Short mmCIF file of C-alpha atoms in Angstrom, two decimals:
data_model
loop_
_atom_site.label_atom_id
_atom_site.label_comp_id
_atom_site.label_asym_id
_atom_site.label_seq_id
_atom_site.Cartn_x
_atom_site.Cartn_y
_atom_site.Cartn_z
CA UNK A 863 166.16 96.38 77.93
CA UNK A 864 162.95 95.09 76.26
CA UNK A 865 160.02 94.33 78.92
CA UNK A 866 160.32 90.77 77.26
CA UNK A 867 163.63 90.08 78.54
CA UNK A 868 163.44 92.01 81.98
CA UNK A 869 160.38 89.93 82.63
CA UNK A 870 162.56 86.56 81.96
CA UNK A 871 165.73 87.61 83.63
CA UNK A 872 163.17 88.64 87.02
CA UNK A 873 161.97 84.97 86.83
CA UNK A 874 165.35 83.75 86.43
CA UNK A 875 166.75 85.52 89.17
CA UNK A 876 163.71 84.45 91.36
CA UNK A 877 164.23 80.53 90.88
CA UNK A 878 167.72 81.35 92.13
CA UNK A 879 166.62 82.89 95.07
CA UNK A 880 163.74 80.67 95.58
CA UNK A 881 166.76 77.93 95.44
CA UNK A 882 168.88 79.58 97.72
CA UNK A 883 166.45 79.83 100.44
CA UNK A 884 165.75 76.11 100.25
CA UNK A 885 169.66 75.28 99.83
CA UNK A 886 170.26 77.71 103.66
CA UNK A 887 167.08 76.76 105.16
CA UNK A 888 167.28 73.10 104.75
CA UNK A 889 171.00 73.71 106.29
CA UNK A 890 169.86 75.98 109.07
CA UNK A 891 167.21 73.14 109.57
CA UNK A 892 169.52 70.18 109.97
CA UNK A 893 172.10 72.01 112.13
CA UNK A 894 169.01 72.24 114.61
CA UNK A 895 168.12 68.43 114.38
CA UNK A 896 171.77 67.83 114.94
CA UNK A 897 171.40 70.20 117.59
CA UNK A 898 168.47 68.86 119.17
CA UNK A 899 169.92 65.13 118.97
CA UNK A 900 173.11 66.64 120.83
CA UNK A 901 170.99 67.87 123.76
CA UNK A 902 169.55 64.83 124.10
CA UNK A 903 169.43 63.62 128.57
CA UNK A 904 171.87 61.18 128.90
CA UNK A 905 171.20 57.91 131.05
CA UNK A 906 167.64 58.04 130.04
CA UNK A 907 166.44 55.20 128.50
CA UNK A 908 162.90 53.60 128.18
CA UNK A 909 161.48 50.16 128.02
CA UNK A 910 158.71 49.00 126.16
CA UNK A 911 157.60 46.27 124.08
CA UNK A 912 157.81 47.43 120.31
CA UNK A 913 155.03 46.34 117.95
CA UNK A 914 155.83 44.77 114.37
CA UNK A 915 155.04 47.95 112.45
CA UNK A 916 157.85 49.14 114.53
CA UNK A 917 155.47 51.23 117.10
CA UNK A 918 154.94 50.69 120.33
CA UNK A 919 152.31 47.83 122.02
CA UNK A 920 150.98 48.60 125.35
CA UNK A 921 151.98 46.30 128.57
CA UNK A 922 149.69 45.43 131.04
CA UNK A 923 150.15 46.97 134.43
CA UNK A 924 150.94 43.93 136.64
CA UNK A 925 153.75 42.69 134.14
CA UNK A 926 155.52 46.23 134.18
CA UNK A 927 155.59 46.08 137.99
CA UNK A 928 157.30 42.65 137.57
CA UNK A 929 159.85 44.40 135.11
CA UNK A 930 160.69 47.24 137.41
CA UNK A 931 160.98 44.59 140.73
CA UNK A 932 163.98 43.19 138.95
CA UNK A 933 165.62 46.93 138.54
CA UNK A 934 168.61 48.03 140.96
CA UNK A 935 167.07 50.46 143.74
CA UNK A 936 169.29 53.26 143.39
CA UNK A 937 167.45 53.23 139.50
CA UNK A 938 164.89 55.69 139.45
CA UNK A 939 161.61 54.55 136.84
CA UNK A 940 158.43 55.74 136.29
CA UNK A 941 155.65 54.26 134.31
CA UNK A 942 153.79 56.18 131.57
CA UNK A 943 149.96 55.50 130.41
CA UNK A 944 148.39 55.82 127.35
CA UNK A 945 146.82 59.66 127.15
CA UNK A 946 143.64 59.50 127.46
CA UNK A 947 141.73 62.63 125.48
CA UNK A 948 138.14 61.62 125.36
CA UNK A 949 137.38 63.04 128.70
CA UNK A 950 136.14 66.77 129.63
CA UNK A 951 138.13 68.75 131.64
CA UNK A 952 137.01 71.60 133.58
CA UNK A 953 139.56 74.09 135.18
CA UNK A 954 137.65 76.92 136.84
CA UNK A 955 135.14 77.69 134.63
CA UNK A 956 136.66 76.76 131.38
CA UNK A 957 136.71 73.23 129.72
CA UNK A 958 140.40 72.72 128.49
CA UNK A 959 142.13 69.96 126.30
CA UNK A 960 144.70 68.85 128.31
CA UNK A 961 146.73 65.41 128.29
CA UNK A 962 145.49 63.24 130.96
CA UNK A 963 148.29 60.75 131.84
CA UNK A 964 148.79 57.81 134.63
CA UNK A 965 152.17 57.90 136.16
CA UNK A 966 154.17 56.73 139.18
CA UNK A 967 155.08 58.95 142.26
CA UNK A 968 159.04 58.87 140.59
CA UNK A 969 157.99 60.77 137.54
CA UNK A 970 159.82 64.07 138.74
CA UNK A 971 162.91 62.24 139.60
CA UNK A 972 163.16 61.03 136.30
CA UNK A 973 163.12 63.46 134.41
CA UNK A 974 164.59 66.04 136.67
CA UNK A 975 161.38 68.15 136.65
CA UNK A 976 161.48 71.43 138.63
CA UNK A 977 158.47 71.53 141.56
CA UNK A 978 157.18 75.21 140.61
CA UNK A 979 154.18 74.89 143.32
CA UNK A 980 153.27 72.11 145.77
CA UNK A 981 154.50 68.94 145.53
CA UNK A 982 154.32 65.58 143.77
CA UNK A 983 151.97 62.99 144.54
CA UNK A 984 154.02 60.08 146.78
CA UNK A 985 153.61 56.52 146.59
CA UNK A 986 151.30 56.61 149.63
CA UNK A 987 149.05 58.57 147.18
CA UNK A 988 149.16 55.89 144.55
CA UNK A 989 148.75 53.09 147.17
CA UNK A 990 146.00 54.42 148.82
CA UNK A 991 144.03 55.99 145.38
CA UNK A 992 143.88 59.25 146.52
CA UNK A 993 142.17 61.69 144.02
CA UNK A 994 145.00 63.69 143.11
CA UNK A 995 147.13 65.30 140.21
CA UNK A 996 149.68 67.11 139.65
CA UNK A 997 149.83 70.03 136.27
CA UNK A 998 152.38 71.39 134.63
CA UNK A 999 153.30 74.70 135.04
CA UNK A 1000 152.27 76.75 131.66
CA UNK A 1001 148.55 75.50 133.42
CA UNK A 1002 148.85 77.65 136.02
CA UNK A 1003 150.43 80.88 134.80
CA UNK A 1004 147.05 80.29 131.86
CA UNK A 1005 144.40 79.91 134.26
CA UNK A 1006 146.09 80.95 137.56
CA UNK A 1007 147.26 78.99 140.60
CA UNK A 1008 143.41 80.04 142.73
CA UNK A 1009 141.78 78.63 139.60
CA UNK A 1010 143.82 75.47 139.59
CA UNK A 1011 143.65 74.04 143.41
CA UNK A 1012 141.08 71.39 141.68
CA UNK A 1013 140.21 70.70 138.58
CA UNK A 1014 136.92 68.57 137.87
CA UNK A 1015 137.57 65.88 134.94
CA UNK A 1016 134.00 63.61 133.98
CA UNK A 1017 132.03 65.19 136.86
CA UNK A 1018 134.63 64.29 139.31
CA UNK A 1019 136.55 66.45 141.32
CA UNK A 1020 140.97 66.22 141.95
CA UNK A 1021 142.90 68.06 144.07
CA UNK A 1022 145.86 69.92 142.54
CA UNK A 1023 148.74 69.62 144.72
CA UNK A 1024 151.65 70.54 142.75
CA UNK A 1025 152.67 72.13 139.50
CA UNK A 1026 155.90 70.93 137.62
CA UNK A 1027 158.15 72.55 135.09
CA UNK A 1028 160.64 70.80 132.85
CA UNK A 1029 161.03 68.45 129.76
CA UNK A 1030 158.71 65.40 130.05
CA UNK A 1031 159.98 63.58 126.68
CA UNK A 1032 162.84 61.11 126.04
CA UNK A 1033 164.21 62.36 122.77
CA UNK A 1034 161.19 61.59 120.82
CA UNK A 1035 160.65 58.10 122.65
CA UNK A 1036 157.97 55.82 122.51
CA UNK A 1037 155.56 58.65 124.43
CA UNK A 1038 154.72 61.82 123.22
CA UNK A 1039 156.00 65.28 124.83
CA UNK A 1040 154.19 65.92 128.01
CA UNK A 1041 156.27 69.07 128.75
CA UNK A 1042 152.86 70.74 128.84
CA UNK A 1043 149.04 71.17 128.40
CA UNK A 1044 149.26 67.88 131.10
CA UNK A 1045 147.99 66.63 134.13
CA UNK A 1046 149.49 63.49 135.63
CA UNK A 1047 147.62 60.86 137.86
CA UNK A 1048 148.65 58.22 139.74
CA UNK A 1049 148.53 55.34 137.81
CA UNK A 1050 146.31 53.55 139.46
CA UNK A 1051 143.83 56.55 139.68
CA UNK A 1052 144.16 56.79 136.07
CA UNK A 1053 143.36 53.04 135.49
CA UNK A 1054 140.42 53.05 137.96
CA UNK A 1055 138.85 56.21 136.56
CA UNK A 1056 139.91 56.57 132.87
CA UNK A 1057 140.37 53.28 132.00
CA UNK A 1058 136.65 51.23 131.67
CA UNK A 1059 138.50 48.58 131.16
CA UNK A 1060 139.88 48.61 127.59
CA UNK A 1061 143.32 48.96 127.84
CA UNK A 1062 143.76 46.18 130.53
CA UNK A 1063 146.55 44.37 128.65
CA UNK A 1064 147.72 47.60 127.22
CA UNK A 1065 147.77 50.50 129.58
CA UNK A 1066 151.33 50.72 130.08
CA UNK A 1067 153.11 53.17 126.94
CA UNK A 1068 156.90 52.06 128.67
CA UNK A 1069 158.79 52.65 131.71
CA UNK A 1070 160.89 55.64 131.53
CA UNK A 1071 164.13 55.00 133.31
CA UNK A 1072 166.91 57.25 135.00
CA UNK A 1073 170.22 54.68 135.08
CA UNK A 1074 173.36 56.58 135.81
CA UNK A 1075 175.14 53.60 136.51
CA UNK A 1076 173.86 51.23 134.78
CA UNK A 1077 173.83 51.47 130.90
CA UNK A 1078 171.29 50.37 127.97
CA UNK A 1079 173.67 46.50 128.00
CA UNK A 1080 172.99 46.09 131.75
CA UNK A 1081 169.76 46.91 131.79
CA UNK A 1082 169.32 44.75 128.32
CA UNK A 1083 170.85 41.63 130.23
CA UNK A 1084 168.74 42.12 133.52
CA UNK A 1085 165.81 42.25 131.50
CA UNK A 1086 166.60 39.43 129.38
CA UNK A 1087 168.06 37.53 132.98
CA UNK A 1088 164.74 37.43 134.94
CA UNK A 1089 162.46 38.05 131.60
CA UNK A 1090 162.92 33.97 130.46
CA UNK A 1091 161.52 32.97 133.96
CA UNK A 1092 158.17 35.00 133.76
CA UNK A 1093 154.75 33.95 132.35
CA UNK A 1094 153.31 35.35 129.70
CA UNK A 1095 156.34 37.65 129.33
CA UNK A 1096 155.93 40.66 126.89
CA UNK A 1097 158.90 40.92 124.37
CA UNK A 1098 160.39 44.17 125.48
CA UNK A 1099 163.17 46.48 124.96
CA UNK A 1100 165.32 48.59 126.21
CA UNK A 1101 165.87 52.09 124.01
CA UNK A 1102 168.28 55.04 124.34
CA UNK A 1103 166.71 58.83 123.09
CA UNK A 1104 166.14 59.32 119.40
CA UNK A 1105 166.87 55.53 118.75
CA UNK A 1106 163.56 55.34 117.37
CA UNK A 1107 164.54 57.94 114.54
CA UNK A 1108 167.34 56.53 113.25
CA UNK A 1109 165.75 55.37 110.75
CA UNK A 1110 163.69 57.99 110.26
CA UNK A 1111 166.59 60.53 110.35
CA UNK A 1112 168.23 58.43 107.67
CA UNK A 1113 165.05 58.76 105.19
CA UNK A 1114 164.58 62.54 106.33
CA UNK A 1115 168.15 62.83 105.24
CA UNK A 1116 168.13 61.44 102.08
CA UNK A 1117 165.13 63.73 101.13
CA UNK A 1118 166.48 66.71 102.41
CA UNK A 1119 169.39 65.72 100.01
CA UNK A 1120 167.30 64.75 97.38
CA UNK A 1121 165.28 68.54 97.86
CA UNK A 1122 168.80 69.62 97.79
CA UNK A 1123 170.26 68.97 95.06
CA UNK A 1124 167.29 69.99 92.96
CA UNK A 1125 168.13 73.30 94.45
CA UNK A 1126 171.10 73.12 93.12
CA UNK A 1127 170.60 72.86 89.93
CA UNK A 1128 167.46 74.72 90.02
CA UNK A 1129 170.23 77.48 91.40
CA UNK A 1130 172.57 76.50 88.15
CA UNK A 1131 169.73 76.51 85.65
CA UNK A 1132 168.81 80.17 86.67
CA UNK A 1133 172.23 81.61 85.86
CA UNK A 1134 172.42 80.39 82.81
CA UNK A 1135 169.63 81.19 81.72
CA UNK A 1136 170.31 84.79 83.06
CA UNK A 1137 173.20 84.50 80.73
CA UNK A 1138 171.26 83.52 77.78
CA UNK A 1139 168.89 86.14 77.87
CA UNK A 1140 171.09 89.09 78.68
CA UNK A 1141 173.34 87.49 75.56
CA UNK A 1142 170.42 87.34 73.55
CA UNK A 1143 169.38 91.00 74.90
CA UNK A 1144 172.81 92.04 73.94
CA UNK A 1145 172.58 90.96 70.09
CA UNK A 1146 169.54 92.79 69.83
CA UNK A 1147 170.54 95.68 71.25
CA UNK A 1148 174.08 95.79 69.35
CA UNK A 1149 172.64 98.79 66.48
CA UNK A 1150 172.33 100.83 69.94
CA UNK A 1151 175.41 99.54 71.56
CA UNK A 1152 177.46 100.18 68.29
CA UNK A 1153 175.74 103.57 67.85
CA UNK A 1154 176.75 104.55 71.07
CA UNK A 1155 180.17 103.58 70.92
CA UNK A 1156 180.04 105.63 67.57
CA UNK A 1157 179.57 108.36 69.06
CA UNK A 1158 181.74 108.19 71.70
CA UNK A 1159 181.19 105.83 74.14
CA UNK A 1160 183.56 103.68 75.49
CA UNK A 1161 183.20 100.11 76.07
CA UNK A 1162 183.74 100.10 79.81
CA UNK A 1163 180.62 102.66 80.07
CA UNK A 1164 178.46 99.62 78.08
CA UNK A 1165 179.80 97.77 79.90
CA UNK A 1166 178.96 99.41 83.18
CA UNK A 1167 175.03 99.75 81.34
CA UNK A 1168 173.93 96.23 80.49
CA UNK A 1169 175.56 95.14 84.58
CA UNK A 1170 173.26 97.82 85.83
CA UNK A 1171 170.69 96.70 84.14
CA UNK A 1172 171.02 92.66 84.92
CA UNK A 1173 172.20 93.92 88.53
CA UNK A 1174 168.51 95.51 88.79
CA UNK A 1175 166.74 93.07 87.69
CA UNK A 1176 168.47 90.56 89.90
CA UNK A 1177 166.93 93.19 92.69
CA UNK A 1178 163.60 92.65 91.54
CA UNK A 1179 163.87 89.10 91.30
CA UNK A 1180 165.24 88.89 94.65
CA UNK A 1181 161.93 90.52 95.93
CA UNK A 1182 159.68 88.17 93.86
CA UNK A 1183 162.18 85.06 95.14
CA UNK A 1184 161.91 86.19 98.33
CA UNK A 1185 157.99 86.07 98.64
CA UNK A 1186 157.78 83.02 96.83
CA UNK A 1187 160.78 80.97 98.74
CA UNK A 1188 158.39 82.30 101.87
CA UNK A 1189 155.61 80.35 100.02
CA UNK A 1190 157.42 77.02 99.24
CA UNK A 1191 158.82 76.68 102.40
CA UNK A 1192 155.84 76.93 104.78
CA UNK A 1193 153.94 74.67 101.98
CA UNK A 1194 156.64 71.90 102.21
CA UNK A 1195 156.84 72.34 105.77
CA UNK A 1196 153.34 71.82 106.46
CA UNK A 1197 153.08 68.77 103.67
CA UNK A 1198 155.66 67.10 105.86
CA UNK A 1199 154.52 67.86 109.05
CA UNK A 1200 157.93 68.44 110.36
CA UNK A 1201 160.34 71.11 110.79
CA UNK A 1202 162.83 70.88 107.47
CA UNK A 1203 163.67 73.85 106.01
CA UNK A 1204 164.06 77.33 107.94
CA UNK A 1205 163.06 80.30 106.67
CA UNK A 1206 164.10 83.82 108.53
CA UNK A 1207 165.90 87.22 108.03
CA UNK A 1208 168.78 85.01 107.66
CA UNK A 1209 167.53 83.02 104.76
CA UNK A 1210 166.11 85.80 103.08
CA UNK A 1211 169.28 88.12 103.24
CA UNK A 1212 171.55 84.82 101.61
CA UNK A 1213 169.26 84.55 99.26
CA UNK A 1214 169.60 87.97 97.78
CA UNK A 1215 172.84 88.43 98.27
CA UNK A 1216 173.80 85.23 96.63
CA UNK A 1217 171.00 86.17 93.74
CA UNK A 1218 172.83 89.66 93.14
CA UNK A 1219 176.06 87.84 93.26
CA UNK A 1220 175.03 85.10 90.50
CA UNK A 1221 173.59 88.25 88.50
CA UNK A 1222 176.24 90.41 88.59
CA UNK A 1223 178.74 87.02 87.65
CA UNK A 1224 176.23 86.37 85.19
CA UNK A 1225 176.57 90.01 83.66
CA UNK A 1226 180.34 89.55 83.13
CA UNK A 1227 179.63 87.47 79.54
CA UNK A 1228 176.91 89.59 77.79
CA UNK A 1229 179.21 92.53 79.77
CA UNK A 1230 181.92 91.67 77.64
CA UNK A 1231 180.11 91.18 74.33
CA UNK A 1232 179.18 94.62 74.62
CA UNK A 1233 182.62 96.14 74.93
CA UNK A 1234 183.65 93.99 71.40
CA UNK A 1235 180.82 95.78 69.58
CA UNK A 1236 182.53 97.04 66.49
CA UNK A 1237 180.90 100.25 66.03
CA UNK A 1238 181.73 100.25 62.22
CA UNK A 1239 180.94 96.84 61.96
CA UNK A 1240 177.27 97.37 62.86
CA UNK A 1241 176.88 101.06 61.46
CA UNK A 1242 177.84 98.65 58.12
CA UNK A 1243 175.49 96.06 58.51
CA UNK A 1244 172.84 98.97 58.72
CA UNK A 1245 174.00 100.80 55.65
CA UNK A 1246 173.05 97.21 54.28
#
C-alpha cells in the first residue's frame, strides 16, 4: 500500500475512533447523571426565595424564623448561610480554605449526617453564642483530630466539638455541596462574627427541610397559608432535589445529542472514506493484483492481502484515535465545566474494537474488487 493511502486510511480510522469514544463516553456519562438523579434523598426539600434570573435571593434571618414557626414539629429544618470565604483560617499551624457556613443546631438531623467525633452544637449553643463549630470529617483525618480541638478564624479562637461525615447537598439545591472542606457555626455566631453587617436582608441561602410526612403540596400550602398574613413577606418556594436542573438537564441533553449525532456521522464519514481510499488503492494496485493472480494466486489470498492491510491500518488508527479521543474529551470537559463525556479503559477498548470492526467491514468492497481482477485483462492493458 502506498504511504499516501496508509497515511489517509490511519486518519480515517482515527476520526472513527475519536467518534466512538465520544458516542460511549457521552453514554457512560448520562447513565451516571441518571444515576446520580436516582440517588437523589427523598423527603428533602428546601425553601428559598428564587431571584428573577432564576437564582437564589438571600432572606433575612428574622423572616426565616417566622417561616419555620409555622412548620409541623415533628419536621426537622435547618437554615443555611451564605459561605463566607474572605476570612483566614488557621488550623494548627496551617492557614486552610475551608467553607465557613452559619447553620442551626438541626443540621445533622437533616441530612442524616454521621457524628464521627464529638458532637453537634445544640440550640443552647446557638442561644447563648457560644464560640463553637463543628468540621467535617476529611478535616480531621488531613490535619488530625489533636490539631483540630480549635481552630482560630480572623484572630479569634473556636472550639471544635464535633466532626461530621455525610452528604451535606440537596441534589444540587440552591446551596452548594458542603460534604467537605467545611466548618459550620451557629448561625447566629456566624452573623455576629462574619457578617459586618452586609448581608442583613440576605444572610439566609434557604431552609433545608427533612418532611417525611408531609410532601412539597403541604408544605407549598402552609407556606402560602400563614405567608399572606406576614409583613414584608419574601416570595418563597418550596423545591424538591435537582428541580433546579430541569431545565438545565433538558439543555445539557439536547447538546449531548447535538455532540452526538455529529459523532455519528463523523463515525459514518470515516468508513466511507476508508472505502474510498482502499477502492482507489485497489485500482492502482490492479497491474500487481492481476500479476499475481497470473501467476498463481488465487483471489481469496488477495483477498486475504488488501483486509490485512486495511485491518492494520485500522490498528494504527485506533492508537492515534485513541490519544486524540483522550484529548477531545478532557478539552470539552473542561470547556463545559461539567462532567459529559467519560473517558476510561472502557471507552478506549469500544473504540478500537468498533474501529477494527468498521475496517475490516470496510475491507469487504475493495476485498472483493480484488478477487474480480482479470489477470488477462490487465496483463492486456499493459501489453498496450
Amino acid at each position: 500500500m502506498k504511504p499516501l493511502y496508509r497515511t489517509l486510511l490511519m486518519i480515517g480510522i482515527a476520526m472513527g475512533v475519536v467518534a466512538t469514544s465520544l458516542i460511549f463516553g457521552i453514554g457512560q456519562g448520562l447513565v451516571i447523571h441518571i444515576q446520580e438523579s436516582n440517588e437523589i434523598a427523598e423527603d428533602m426539600y428546601a425553601i428559598y426565595q428564587p431571584s428573577g434570573s432564576a437564582g437564589v435571593m438571600g432572606m433575612s434571618l428574622p423572616s426565616v424564623r417566622e417561616i419555620q414557626r409555622w412548620l409541623p414539629e415533628d419536621i426537622a429544618t435547618s437554615v443555611i448561610s451564605l459561605e463566607q470565604r474572605e476570612v483566614d483560617v488557621q488550623i494548627g499551624s496551617d492557614f486552610y480554605d475551608a467553607h465557613i457556613i452559619g447553620v442551626d443546631a438541626d443540621l445533622a438531623q437533616v441530612f442524616g449526617l454521621a457524628i464521627t467525633q464529638g458532637e453537634f452544637f445544640t440550640r443552647d449553643d446557638q442561644e447563648n453564642r457560644n464560640p463553637v463549630c463543628v468540621v467535617t470529617n476529611d478535616l480531621v483525618e488531613l490535619f488530625g483530630a489533636e490539631a483540630l480541638e480549635s481552630l482560630v478564624i480572623n484572630g479569634k479562637k473556636y472550639q471544635v466539638i464535633g466532626a461530621v461525615q455525610g452528604d451535606v447537598n440537596l441534589g444540587r439545591m440552591p446551596h452548594n455541596n458542603y460534604s467537605a472542606s467545611s466548618v459550620f457555626f451557629p448561625v447566629e455566631v456566624w452573623y455576629e462574627e462574619f457578617n459586618d453587617g452586609i448581608y442583613d436582608h440576605g444572610l439566609i441561602m434557604e431552609i433545608a427541610v427533612y418532611s417525611p410526612t408531609f410532601g412539597k403540596a403541604d408544605l407549598e400550602r402552609i407556606l402560602s397559608q400563614n405567608i399572606i398574613h406576614m409583613e414584608n413577606a419574601p416570595a418563597v418556594k418550596v423545591a424538591a432535589p435537582g428541580e433546579q436542573d430541569y431545565s438545565k438537564h433538558a439543555r445539557t441533553l439536547l447538546i449531548l445529542t447535538g455532540i452526538f449525532l455529529i459523532a455519528f456521522l463523523v463515525f459514518l464519514l470515516a468508513g466511507l472514506n476508508i472505502i474510498q481510499i482502499a477502492s482507489a488503492n485497489v485500482y492502482d494496485q490492479q497491474r500487481e493484483f492481476g500479476l499475481k493472480a497470473a501467476l498463481g494466486a488465487q483471489p481469496k489470498h488477495l483477498s486475504r492481502e488488501i483486509s490485512a492491510e486495511i485491518v492494520a491500518c485500522s490498528l494504527q488508527g485506533g492508537y492515534l484515535g485513541i490519544v486524540l479521543a483522550g484529548i477531545v474529551n478532557t478539552i470539552m470537559n473542561q470547556y463545559v465545566g461539567e462532567y459529559w463525556a467519560a473517558f476510561n479503559i472502557v471507552t478506549a477498548i469500544a473504540g478500537m474494537l468498533l474501529a477494527l470492526l468498521v475496517g475490516w467491514i470496510t475491507s469487504v468492497i475493495p476485498a472483493r474488487q480484488t478477487a474480480k481482477i482479470d489477470p488477462v485483462l490487465v496483463l492486456k492493458q499493459e501489453v498496450r
